[in-house]
GROMACS .gro file of C-alpha atoms in nm:
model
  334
    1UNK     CA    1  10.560  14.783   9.063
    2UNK     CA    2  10.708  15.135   9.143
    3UNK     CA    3  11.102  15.185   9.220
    4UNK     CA    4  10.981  15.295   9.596
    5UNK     CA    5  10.837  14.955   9.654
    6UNK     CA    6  11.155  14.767   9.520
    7UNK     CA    7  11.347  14.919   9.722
    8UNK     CA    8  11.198  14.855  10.003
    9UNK     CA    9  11.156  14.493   9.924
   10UNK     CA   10  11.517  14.510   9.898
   11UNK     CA   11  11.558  14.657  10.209
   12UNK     CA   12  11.360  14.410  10.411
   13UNK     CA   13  11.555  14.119  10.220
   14UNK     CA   14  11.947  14.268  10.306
   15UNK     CA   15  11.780  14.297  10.671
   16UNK     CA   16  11.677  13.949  10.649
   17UNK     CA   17  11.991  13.825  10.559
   18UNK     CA   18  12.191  14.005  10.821
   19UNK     CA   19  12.002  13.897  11.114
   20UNK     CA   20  12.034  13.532  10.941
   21UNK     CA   21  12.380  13.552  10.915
   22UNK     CA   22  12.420  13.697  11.301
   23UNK     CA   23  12.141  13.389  11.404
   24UNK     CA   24  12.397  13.153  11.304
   25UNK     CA   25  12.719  13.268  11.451
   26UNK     CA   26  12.862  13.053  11.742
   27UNK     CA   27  12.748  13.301  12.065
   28UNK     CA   28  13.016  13.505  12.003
   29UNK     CA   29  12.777  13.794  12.097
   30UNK     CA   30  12.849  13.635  12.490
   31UNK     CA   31  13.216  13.687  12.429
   32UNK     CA   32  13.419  13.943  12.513
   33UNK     CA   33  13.781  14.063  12.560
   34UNK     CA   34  14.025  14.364  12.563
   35UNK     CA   35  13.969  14.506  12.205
   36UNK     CA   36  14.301  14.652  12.170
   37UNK     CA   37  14.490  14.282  12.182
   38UNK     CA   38  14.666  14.236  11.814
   39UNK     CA   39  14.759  13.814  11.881
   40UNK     CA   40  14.553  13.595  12.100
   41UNK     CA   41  14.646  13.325  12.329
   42UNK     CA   42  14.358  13.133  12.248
   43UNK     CA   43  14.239  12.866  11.925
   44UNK     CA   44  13.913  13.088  11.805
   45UNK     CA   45  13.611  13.148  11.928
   46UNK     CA   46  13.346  12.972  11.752
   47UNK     CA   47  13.222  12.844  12.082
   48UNK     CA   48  13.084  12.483  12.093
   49UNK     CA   49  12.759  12.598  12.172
   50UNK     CA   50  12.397  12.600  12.026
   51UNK     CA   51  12.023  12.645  12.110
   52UNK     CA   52  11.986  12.297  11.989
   53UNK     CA   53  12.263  12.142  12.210
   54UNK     CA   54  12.165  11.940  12.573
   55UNK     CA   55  12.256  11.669  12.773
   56UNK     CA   56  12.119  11.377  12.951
   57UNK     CA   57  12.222  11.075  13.162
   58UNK     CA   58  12.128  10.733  13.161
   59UNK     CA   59  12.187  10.496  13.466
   60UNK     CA   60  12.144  10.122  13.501
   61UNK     CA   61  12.029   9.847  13.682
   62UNK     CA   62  12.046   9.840  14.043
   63UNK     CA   63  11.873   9.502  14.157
   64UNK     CA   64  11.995   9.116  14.247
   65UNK     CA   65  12.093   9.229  14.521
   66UNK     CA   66  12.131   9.646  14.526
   67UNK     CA   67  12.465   9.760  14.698
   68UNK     CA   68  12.419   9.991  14.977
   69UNK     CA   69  12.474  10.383  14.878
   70UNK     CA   70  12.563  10.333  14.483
   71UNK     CA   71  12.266  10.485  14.354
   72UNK     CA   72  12.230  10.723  14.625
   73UNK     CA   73  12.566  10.839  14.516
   74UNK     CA   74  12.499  10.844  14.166
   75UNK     CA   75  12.231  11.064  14.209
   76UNK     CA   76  12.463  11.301  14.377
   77UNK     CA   77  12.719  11.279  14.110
   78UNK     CA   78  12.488  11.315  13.828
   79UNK     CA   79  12.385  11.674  14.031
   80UNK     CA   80  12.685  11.779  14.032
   81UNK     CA   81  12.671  11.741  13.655
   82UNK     CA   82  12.390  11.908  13.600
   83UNK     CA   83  12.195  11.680  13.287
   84UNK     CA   84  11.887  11.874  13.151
   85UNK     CA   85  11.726  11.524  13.215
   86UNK     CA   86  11.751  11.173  13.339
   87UNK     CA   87  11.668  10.852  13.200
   88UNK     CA   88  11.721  10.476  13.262
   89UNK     CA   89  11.701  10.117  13.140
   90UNK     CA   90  11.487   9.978  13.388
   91UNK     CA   91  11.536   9.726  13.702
   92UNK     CA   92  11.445   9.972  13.964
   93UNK     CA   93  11.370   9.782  14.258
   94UNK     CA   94  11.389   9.436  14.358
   95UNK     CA   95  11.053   9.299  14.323
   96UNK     CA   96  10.951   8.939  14.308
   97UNK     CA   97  10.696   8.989  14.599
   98UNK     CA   98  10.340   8.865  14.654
   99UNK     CA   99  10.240   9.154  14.948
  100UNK     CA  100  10.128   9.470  14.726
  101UNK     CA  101  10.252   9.640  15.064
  102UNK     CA  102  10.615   9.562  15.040
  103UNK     CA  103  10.610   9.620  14.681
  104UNK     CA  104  10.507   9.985  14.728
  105UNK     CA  105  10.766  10.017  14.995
  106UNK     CA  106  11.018   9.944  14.783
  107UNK     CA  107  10.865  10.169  14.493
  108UNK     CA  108  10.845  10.439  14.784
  109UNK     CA  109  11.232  10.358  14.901
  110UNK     CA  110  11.366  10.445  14.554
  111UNK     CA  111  11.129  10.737  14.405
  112UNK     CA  112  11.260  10.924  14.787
  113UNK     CA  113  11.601  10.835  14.644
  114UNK     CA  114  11.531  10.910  14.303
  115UNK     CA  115  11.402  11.273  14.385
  116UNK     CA  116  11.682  11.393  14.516
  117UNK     CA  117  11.805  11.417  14.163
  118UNK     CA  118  11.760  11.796  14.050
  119UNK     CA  119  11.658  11.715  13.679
  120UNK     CA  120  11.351  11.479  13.602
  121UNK     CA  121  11.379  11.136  13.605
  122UNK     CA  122  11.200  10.900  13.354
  123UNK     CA  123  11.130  10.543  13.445
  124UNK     CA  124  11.189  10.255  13.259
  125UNK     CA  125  11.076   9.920  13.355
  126UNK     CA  126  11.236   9.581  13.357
  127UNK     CA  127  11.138   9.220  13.468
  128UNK     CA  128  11.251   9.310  13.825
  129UNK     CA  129  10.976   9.610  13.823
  130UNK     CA  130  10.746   9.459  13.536
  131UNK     CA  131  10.710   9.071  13.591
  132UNK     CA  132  10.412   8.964  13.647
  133UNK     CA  133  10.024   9.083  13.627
  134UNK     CA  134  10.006   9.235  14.018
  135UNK     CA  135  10.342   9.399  13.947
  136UNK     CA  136  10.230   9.553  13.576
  137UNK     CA  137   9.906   9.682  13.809
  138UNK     CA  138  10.138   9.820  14.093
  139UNK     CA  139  10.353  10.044  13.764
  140UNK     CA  140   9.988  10.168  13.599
  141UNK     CA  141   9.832  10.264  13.949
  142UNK     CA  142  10.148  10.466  14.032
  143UNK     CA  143  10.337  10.547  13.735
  144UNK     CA  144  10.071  10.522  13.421
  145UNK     CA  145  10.176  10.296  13.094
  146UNK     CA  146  10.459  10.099  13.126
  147UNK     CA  147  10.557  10.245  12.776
  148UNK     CA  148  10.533  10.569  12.618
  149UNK     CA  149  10.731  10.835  12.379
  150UNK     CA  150  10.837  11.204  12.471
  151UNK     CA  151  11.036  11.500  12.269
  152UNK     CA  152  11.313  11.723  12.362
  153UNK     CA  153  11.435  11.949  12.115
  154UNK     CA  154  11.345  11.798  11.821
  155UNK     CA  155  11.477  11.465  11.980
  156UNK     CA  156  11.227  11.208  11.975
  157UNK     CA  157  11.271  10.885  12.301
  158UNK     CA  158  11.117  10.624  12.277
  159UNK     CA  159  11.025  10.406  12.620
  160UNK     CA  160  10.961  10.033  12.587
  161UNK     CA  161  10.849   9.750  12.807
  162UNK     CA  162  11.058   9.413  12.703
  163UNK     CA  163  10.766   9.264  12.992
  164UNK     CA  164  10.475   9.299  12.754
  165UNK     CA  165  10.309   8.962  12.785
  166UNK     CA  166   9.975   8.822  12.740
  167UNK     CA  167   9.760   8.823  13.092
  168UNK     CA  168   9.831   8.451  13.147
  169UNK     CA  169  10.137   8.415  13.012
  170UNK     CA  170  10.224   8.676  13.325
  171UNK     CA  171  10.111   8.427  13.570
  172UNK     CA  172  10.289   8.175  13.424
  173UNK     CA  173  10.623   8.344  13.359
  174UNK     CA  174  10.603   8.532  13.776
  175UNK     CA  175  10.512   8.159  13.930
  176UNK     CA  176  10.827   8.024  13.758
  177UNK     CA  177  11.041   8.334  13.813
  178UNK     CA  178  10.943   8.320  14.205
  179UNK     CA  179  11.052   8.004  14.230
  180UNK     CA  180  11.388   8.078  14.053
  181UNK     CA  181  11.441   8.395  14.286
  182UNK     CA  182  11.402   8.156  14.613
  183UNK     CA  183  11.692   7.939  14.462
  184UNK     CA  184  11.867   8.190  14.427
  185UNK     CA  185  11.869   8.356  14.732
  186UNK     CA  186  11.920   8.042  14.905
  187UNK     CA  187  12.150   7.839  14.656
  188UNK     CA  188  12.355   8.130  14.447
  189UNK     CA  189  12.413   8.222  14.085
  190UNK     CA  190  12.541   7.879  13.956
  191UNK     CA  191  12.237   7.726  14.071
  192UNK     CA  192  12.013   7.969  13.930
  193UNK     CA  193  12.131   7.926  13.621
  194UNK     CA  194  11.987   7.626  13.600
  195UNK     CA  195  11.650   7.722  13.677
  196UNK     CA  196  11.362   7.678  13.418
  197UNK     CA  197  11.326   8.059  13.483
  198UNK     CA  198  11.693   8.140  13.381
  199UNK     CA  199  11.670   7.941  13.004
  200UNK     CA  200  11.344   8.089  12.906
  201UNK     CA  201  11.338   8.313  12.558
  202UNK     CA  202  11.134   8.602  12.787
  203UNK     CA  203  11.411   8.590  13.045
  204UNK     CA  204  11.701   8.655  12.805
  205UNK     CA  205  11.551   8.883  12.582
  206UNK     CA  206  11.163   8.954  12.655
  207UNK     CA  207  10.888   9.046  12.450
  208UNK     CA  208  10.661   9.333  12.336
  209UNK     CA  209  10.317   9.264  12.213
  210UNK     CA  210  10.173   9.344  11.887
  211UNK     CA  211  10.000   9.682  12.050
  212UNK     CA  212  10.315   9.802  12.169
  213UNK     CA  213  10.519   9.772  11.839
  214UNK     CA  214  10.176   9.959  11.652
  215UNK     CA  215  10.159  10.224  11.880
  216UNK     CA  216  10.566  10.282  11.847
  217UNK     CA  217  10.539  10.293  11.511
  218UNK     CA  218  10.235  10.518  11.475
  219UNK     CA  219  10.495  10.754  11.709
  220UNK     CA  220  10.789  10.727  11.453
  221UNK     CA  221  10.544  10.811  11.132
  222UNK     CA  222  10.369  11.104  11.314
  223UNK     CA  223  10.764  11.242  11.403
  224UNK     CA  224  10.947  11.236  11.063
  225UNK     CA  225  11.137  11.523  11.123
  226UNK     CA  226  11.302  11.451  11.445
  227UNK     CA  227  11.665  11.503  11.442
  228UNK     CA  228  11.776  11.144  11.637
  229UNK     CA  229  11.566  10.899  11.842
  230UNK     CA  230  11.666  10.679  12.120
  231UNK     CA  231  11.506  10.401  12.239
  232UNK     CA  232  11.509  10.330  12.651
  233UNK     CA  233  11.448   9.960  12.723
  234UNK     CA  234  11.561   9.695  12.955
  235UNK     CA  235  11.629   9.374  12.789
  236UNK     CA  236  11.824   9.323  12.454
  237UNK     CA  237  11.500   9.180  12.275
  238UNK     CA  238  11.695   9.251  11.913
  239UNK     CA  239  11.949   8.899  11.986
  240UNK     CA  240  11.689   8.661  12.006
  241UNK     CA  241  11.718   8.452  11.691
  242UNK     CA  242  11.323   8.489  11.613
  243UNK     CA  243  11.158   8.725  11.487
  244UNK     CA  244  11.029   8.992  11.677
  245UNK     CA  245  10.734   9.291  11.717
  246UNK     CA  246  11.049   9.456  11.770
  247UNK     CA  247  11.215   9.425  11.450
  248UNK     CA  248  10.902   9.593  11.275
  249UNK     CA  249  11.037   9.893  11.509
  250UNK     CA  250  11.372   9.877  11.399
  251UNK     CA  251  11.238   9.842  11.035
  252UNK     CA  252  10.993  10.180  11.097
  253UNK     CA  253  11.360  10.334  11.185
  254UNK     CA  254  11.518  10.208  10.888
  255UNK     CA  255  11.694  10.553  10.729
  256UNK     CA  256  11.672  10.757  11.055
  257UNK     CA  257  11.943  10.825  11.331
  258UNK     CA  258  11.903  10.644  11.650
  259UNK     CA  259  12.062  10.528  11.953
  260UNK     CA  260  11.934  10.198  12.136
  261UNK     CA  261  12.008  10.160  12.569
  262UNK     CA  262  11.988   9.869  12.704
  263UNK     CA  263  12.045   9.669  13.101
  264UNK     CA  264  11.958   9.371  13.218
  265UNK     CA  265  12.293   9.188  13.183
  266UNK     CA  266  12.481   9.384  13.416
  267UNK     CA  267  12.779   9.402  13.211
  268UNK     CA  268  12.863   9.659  12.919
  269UNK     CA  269  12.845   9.572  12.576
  270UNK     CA  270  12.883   9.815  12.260
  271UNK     CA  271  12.683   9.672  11.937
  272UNK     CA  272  12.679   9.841  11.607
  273UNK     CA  273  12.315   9.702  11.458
  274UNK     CA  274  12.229   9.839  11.123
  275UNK     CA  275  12.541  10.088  11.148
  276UNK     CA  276  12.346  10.252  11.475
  277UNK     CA  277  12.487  10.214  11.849
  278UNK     CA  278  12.337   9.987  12.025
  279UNK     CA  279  12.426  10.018  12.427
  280UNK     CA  280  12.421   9.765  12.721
  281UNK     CA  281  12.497   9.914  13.020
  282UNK     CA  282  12.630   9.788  13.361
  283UNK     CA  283  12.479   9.898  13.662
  284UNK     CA  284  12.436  10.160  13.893
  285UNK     CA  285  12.444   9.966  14.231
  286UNK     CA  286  12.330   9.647  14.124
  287UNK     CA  287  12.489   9.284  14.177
  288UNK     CA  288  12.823   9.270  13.937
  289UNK     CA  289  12.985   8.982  13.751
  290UNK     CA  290  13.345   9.070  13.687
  291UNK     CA  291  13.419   8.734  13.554
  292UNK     CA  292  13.205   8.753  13.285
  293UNK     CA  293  13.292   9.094  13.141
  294UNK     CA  294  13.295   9.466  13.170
  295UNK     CA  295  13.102   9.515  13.508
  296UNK     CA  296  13.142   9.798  13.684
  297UNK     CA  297  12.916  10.116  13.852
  298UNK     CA  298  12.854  10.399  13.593
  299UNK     CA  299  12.619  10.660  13.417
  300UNK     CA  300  12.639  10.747  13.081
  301UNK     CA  301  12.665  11.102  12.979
  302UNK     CA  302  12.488  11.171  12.632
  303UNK     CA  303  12.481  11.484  12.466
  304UNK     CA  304  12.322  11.568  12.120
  305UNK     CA  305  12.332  11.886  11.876
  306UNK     CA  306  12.194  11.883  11.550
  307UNK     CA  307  12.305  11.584  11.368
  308UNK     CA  308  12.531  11.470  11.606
  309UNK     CA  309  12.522  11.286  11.935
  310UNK     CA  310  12.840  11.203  12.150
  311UNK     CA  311  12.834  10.903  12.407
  312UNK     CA  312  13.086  10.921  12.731
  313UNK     CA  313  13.094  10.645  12.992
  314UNK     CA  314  13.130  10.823  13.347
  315UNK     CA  315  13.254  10.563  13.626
  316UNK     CA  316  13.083  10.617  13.960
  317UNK     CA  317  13.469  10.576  14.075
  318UNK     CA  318  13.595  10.859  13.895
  319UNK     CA  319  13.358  11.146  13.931
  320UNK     CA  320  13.487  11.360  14.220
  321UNK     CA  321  13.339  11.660  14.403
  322UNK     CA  322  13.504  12.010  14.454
  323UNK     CA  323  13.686  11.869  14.752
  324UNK     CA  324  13.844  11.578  14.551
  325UNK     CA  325  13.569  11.330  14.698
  326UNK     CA  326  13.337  11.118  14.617
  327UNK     CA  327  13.000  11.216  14.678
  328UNK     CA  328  12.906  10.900  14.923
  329UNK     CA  329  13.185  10.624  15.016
  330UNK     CA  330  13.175  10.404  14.711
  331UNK     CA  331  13.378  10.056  14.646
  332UNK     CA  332  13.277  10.002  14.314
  333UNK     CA  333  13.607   9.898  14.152
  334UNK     CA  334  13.641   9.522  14.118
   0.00000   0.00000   0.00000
């Protein structure tokens, strides 16, 4: 090896390492300033920025018994703060119909709402969208599967259906939920709770079948080098005492960063579960139960970079436009 070739081995190595070294600074290339000042009224400059770095939100449930304008003004709010991407935790619209035709009107209601938002929106499912064979049929023919995984940035989600029944145990589980829905429209809460419908285990926590759990798994294996995942789905299926297909998911996360989002309750619950978060949010324009807990109108805000994700809990109440204002008249403080 001649002494030309070394040094230009050399050469392309020191190069290397420069344009490393400027690759990682903070975007400091973006900043400038008058040259000449000797002290600078200012912390530093290593700017909390990075190509990794983005944002999402995640609203909640808006059913028994959506509130006029909530949603319509989240959507507005969430605008103005500009999320690379939306996601939810299911209970879209009210459901519990047996005319395909007012189902689709309701499905048509919310996605003209729902695309007002300027970032894309990805649905989740939950009992009030998913119970029920002729309501699974209504999601496929307009949406596709009722669960499925996507990457961002390294970032791997994971969409679940907690309605993932077997074909009869649908019928069975929409005859008795109809029935509870009647009594509760015409009787109230406190006599809804003592429905068959309101005790059953797929109520409280719901299911995923054995084909669901494989195919989530087969997702986390082929992804090993994600950075974080976080898992979209509408009922807390980990707190029912049995076992579950989802607790071979949790078990495929075992050593891995993740995140776990949650509705159905309608009231907000923080859980750590195998030192990970795992969410339950409120709602986003559905019914609320301020006697039993933390109820109130929100989004979260979630951003992640690298290694790290931070979680911040926006009330609809509190996010203001440019004039001071909310975007749509809003009474969501109990």
């Amino acid at each position: 090896m001649n002494l030309k070739f070394l040094r230009y081995i050399t050469y392309i190595l020191n190069f290397g390492i420069i344009i490393l070294i400027l690759g990682c600074k903070s975007h400091k290339g973006d900043f400038s300033t008058d040259s000449n000042l000797k002290t600078q009224p200012w912390t530093h400059t290593a700017f909390d920025a990075s190509e990794e770095k983005f944002s999402f939100a995640v609203f909640s449930d808006l059913t028994g018994g959506e509130r006029e304008n909530i949603f319509e003004a989240g959507v507005s709010q969430i605008n103005l703060m500009r999320p690379e991407f939306i996601v939810n935790v299911g209970d879209l619209i009210e459901g519990a119909e047996k005319d395909v035709t007012v189902w689709n009107a309701q499905w048509d209601s919310f996605d003209e709402r729902a695309q007002k938002a300027k970032a894309p929106i990805f649905y989740t499912g939950g009992n009030h969208d998913l119970t029920g064979n002729l309501a699974h049929g209504i999601w496929k023919e307009r949406y596709g599967p009722s669960y499925y995984h996507f990457i961002y940035k390294n970032t791997l989600f994971l969409i679940l259906d907690t309605e993932d029944h077997s074909a009869a145990r649908h019928d069975e589980i929409e005859a008795i939920r109809n029935k509870a829905i009647l009594v509760y429209k015409t009787k109230g809460v406190e006599a809804y709770k003592q429905t068959e419908y309101a005790n059953l285990p797929e109520q409280k926590w719901g299911d995923i079948s054995q084909s669901q759990s494989d195919y989530f798994i087969s997702v986390i294996k082929d992804n090993p080098s994600v950075t974080w995942t976080f898992l979209l789905l509408h009922k807390p299926i980990w707190e029912n005492p049995k076992s579950s297909n989802f607790n071979t998911i949790e078990k495929a996360l075992n050593g891995k960063n993740y995140t776990v989002f949650n509705g159905h309750t309608h009231l907000y619950k923080h859980t750590k579960r195998f030192g990970q978060d795992y969410i339950n949010l409120a709602t986003t324009g559905g019914k609320q139960f301020p006697e039993r807990g933390l109820s109130f109108d929100h989004f979260l805000w979630v951003t992640v970079d690298n290694n790290e994700v931070s979680l911040a809990n926006l009330k609809m109440s509190g996010v203001l436009d440019k004039q001071g204002k909310l975007p749509v008249h809003l009474n969501t403080e109990n």
